[in-house]
Coordinates of N, CA, C and O in Angstrom, one line a residue:
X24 N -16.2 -18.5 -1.6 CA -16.8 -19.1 -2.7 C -16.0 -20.3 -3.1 O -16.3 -21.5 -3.0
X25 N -14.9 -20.0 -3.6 CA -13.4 -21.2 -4.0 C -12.7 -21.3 -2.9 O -12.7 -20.3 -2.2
X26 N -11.9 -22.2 -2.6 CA -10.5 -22.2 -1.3 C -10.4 -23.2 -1.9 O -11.0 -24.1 -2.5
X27 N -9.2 -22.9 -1.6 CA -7.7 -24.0 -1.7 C -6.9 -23.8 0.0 O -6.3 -22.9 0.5
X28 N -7.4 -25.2 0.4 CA -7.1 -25.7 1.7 C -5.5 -26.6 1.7 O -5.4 -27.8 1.3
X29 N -4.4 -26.0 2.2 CA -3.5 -26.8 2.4 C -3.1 -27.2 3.6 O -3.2 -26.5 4.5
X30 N -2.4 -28.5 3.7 CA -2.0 -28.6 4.8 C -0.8 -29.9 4.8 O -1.0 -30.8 4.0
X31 N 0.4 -30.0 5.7 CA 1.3 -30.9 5.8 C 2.6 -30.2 5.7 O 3.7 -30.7 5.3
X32 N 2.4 -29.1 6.0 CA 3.5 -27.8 6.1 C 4.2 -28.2 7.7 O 3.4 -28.7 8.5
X33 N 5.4 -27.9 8.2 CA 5.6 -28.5 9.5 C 7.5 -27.7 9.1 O 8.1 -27.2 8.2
X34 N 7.8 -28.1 10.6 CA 9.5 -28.4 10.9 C 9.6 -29.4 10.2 O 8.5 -30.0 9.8
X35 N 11.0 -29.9 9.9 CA 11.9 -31.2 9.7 C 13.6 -30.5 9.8 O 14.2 -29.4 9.7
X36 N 13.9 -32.3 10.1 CA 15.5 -32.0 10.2 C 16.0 -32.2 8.6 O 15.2 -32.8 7.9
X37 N 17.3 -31.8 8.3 CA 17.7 -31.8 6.7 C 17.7 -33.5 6.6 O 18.3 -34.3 7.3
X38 N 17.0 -33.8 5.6 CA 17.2 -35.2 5.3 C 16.1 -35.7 5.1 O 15.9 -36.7 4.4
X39 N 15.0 -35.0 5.9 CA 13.4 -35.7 5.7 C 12.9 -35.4 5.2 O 13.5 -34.9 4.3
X40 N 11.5 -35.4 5.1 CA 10.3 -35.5 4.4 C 8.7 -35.1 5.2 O 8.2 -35.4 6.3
X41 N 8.4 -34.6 4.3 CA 7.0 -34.0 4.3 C 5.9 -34.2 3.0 O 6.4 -34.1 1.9
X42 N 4.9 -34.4 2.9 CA 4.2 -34.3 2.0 C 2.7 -33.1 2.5 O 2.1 -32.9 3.5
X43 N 2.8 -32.6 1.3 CA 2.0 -31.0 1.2 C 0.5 -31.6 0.5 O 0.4 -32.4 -0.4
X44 N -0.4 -31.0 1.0 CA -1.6 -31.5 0.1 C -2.6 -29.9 0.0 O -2.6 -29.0 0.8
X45 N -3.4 -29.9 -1.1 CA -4.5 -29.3 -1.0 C -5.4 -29.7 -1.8 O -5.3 -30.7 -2.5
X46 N -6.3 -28.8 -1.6 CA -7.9 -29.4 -1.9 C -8.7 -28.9 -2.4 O -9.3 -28.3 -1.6
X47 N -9.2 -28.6 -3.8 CA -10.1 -27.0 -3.6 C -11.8 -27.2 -3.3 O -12.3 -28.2 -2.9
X48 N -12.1 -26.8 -3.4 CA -13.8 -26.4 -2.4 C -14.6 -25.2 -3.0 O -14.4 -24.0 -3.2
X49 N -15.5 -25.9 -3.0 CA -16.5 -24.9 -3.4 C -16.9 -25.1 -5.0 O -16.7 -26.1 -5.8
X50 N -17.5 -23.9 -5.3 CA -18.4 -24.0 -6.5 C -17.2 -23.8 -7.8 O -17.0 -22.7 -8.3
X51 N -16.7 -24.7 -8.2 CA -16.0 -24.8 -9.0 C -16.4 -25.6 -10.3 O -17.3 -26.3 -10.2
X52 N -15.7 -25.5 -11.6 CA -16.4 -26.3 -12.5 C -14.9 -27.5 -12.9 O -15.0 -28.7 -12.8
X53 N -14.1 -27.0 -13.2 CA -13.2 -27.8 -13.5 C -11.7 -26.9 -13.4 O -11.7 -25.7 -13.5
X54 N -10.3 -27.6 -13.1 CA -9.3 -27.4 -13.0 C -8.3 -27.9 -14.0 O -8.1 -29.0 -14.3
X55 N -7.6 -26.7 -14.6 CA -7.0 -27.9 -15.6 C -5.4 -27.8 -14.9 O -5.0 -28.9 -14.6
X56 N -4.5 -26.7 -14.6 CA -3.0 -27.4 -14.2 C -3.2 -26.6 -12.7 O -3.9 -25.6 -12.4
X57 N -2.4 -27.6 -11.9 CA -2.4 -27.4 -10.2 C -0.6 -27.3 -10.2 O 0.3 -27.6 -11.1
X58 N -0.4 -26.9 -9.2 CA 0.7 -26.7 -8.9 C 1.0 -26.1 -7.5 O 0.1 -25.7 -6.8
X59 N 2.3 -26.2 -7.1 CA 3.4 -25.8 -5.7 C 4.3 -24.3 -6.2 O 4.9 -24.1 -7.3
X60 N 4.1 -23.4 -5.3 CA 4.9 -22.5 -5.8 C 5.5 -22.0 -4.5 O 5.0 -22.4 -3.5
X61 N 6.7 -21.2 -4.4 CA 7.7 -21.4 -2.6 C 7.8 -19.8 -2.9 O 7.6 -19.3 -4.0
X62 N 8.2 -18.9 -1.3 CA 8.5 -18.2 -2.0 C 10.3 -17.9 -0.6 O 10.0 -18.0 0.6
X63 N 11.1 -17.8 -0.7 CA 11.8 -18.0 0.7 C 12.4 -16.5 0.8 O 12.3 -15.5 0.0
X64 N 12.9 -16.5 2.1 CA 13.4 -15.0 2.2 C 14.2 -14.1 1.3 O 15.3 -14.5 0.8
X65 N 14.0 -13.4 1.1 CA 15.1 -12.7 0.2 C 14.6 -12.9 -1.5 O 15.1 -12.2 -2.4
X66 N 13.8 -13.5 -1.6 CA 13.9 -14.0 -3.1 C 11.9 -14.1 -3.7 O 10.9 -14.2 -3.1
X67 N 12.0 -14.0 -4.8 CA 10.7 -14.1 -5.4 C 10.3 -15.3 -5.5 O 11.1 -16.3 -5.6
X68 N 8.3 -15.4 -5.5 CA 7.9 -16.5 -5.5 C 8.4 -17.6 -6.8 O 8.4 -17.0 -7.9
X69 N 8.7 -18.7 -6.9 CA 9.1 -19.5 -8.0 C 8.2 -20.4 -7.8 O 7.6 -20.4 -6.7
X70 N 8.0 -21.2 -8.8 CA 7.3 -22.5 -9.6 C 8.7 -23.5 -8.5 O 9.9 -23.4 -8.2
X71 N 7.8 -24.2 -8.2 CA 8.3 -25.7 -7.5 C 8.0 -26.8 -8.7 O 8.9 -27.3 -9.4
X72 N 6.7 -27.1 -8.8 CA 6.5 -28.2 -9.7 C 4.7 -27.8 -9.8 O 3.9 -27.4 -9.0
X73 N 4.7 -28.2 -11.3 CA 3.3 -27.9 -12.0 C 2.5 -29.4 -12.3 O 3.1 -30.5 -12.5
X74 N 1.8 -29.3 -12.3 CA 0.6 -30.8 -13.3 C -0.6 -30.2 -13.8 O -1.4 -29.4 -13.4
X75 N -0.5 -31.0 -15.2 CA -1.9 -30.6 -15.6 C -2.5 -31.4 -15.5 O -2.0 -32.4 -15.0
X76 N -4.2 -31.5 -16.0 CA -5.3 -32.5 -15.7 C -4.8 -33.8 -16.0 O -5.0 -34.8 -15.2
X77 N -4.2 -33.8 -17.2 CA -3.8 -35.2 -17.7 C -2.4 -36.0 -17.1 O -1.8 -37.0 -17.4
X78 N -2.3 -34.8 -15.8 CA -0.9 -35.8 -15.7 C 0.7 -35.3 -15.7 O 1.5 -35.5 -14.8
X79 N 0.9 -34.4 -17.1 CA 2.1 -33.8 -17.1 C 2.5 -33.1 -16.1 O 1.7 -32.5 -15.3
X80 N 4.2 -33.3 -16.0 CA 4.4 -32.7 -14.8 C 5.3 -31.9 -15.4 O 5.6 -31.9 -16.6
X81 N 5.8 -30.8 -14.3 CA 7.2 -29.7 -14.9 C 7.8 -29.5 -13.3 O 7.0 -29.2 -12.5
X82 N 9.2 -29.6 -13.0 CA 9.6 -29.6 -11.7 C 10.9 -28.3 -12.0 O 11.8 -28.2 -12.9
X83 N 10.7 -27.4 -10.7 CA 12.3 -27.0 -10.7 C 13.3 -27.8 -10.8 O 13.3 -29.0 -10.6
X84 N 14.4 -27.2 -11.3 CA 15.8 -28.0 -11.3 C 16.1 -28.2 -9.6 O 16.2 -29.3 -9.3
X85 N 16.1 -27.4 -8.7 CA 16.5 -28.0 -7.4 C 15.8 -28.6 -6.9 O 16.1 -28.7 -5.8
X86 N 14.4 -29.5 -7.2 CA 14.0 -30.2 -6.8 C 14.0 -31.5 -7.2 O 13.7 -32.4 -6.5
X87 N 14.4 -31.7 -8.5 CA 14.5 -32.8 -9.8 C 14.4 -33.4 -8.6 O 14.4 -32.7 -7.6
X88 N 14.3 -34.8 -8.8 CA 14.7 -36.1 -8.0 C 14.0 -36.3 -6.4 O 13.8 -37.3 -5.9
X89 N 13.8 -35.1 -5.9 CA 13.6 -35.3 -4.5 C 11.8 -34.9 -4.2 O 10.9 -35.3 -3.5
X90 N 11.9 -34.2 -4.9 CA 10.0 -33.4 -5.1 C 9.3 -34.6 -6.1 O 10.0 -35.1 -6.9
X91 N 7.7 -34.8 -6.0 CA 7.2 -35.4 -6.7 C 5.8 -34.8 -6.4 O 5.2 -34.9 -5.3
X92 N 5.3 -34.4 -7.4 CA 3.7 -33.7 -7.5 C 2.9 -34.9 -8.0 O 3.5 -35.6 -8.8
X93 N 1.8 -35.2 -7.7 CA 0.6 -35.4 -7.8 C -0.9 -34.9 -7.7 O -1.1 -34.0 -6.9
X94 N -1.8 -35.3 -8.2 CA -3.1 -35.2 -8.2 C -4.4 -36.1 -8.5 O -4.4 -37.0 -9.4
X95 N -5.2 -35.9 -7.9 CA -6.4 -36.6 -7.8 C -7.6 -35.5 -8.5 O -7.9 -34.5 -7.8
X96 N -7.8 -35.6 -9.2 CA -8.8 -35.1 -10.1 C -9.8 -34.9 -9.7 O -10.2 -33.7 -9.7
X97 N -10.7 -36.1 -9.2 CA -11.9 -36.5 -8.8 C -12.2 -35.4 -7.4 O -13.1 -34.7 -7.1
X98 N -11.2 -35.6 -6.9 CA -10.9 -34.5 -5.5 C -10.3 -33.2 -5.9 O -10.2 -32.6 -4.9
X99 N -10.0 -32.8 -6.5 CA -10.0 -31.5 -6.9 C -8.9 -31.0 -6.1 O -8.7 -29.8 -5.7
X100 N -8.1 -32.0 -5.9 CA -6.6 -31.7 -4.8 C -5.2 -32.2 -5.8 O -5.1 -33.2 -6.5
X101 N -4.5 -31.3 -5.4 CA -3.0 -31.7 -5.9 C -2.1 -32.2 -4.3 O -2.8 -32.1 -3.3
X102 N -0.9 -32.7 -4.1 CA -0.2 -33.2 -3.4 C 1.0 -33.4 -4.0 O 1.1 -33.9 -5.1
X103 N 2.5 -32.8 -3.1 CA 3.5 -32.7 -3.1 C 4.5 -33.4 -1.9 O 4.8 -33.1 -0.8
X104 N 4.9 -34.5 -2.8 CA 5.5 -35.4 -1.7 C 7.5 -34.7 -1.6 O 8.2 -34.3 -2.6
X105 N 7.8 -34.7 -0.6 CA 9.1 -33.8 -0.7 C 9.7 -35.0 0.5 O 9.2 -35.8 1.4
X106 N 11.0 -34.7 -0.1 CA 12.1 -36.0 0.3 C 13.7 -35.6 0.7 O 13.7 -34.3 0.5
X107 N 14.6 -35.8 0.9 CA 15.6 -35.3 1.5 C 15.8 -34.1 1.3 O 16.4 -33.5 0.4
X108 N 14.8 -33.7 2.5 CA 15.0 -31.9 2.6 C 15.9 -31.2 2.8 O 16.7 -31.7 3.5
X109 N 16.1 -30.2 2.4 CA 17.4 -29.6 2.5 C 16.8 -28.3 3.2 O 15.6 -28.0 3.2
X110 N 18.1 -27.4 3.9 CA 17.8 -25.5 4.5 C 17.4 -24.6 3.5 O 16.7 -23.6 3.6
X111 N 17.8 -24.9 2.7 CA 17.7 -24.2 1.3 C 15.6 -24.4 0.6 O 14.9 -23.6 0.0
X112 N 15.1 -25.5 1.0 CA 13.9 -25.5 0.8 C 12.9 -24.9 1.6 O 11.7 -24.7 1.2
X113 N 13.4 -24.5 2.6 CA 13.0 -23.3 3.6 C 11.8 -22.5 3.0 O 12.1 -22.5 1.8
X114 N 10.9 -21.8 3.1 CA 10.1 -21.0 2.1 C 8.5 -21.4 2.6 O 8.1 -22.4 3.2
X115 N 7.7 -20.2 2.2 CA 6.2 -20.4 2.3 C 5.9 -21.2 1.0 O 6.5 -21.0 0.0
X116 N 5.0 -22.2 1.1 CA 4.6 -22.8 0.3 C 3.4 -22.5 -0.3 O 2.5 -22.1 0.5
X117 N 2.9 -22.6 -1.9 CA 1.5 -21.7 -1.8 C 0.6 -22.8 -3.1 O 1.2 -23.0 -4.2
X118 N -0.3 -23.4 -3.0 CA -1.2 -24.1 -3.7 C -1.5 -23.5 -5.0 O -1.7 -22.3 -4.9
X119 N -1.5 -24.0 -5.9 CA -2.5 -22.9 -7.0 C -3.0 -23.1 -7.9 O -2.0 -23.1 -8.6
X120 N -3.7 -23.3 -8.4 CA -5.2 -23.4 -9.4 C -5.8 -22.7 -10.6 O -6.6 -21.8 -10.5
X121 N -5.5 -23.1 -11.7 CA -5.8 -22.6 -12.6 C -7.1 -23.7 -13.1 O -7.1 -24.8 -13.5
X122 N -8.2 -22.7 -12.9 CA -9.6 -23.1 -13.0 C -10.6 -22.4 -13.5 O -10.6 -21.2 -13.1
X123 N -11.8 -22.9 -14.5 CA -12.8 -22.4 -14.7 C -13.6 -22.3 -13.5 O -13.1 -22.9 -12.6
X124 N -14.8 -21.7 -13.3 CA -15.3 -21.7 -12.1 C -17.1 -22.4 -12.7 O -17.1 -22.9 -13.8
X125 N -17.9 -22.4 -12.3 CA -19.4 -23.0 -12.6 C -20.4 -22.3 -13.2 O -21.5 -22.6 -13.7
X126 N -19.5 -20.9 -13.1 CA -20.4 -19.7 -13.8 C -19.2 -19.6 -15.3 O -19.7 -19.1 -16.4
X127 N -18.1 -19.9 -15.2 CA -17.4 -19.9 -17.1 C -16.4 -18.9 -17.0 O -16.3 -18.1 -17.9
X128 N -15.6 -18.9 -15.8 CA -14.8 -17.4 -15.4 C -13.2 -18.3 -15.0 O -12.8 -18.8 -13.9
X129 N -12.9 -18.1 -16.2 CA -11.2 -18.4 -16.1 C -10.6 -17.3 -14.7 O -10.6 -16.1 -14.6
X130 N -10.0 -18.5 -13.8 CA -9.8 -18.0 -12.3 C -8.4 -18.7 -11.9 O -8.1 -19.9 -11.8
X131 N -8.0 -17.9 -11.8 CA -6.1 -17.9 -10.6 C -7.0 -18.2 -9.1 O -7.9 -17.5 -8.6
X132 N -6.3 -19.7 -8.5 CA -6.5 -19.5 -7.1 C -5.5 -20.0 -6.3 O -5.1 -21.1 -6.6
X133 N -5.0 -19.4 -5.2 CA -3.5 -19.6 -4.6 C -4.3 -20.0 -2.9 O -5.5 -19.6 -2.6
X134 N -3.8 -20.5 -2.4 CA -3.7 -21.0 -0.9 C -3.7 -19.4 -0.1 O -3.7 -18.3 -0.6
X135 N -3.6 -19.9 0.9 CA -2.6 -18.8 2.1 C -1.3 -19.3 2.5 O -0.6 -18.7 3.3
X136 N -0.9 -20.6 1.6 CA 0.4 -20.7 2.0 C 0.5 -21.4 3.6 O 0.0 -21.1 4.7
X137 N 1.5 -22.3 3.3 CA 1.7 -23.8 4.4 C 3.7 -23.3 4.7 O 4.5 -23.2 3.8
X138 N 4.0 -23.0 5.8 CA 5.4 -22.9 5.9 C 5.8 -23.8 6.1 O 5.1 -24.6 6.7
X139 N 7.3 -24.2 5.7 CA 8.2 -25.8 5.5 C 9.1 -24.6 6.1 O 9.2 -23.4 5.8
X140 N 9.6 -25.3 6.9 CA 11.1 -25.2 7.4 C 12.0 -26.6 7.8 O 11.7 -27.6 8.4
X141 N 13.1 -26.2 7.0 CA 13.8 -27.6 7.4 C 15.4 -27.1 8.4 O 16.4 -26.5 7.9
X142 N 15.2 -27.4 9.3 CA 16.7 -26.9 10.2 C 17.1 -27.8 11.3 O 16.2 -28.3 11.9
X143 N 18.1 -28.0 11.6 CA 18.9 -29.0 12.6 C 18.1 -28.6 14.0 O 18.3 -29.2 15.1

């Protein structure tokens, strides 16, 4: 019915860059905050960086500076541009969607998750 399609998940060496995108699809009505959430070995899923409709953003502290979220509204996609990657950003990455749907049903929607690995 809904998906959240990501994709731009890949290898890199520490120092580069990737940008993460998804999309949602289907019979949806409106989305109001999109967001990146990681989850890496050993450790619980965390918040990377949030946006809501209008814009606002909220970023982990280890990403300050290097991570930048975006979205396109109109497309019903968020996008996460990431920048001097580090081993430590290692982790599944997971899309997610807080959205009404076309029938009026406040709905959580998460990806399947895009893996980033960054290692020499």
């Amino acid at each position: 019915q809904v998906q959240l399609v990501e994709s731009g998940g890949g290898l890199v060496q520490p120092g580069g860059s990737l940008r993460l995108a998804c999309a949602a699809s289907g019979r949806i009505f409106s989305i109001n905050a999109m967001g990146w959430y990681r989850q890496a070995p050993g450790k619980q899923r965390e918040s990377v960086a949030t946006i809501t409709r209008g814009g606002m953003t909220n970023y982990a502290d280890s990403v300050k500076g290097r991570f930048t979220i975006s979205r396109d509204n109109a497309k019903n996609a968020v996008y996460l541009q990431m920048n001097s990657l580090e081993p430590e950003d290692t982790a599944v990455y997971y899309c997610h969607a807080a959205a009404v749907t076309i029938i009026g049903r406040n709905t959580d929607y998460w990806g399947q998750g895009t893996q980033v690995t960054v290692s020499s």
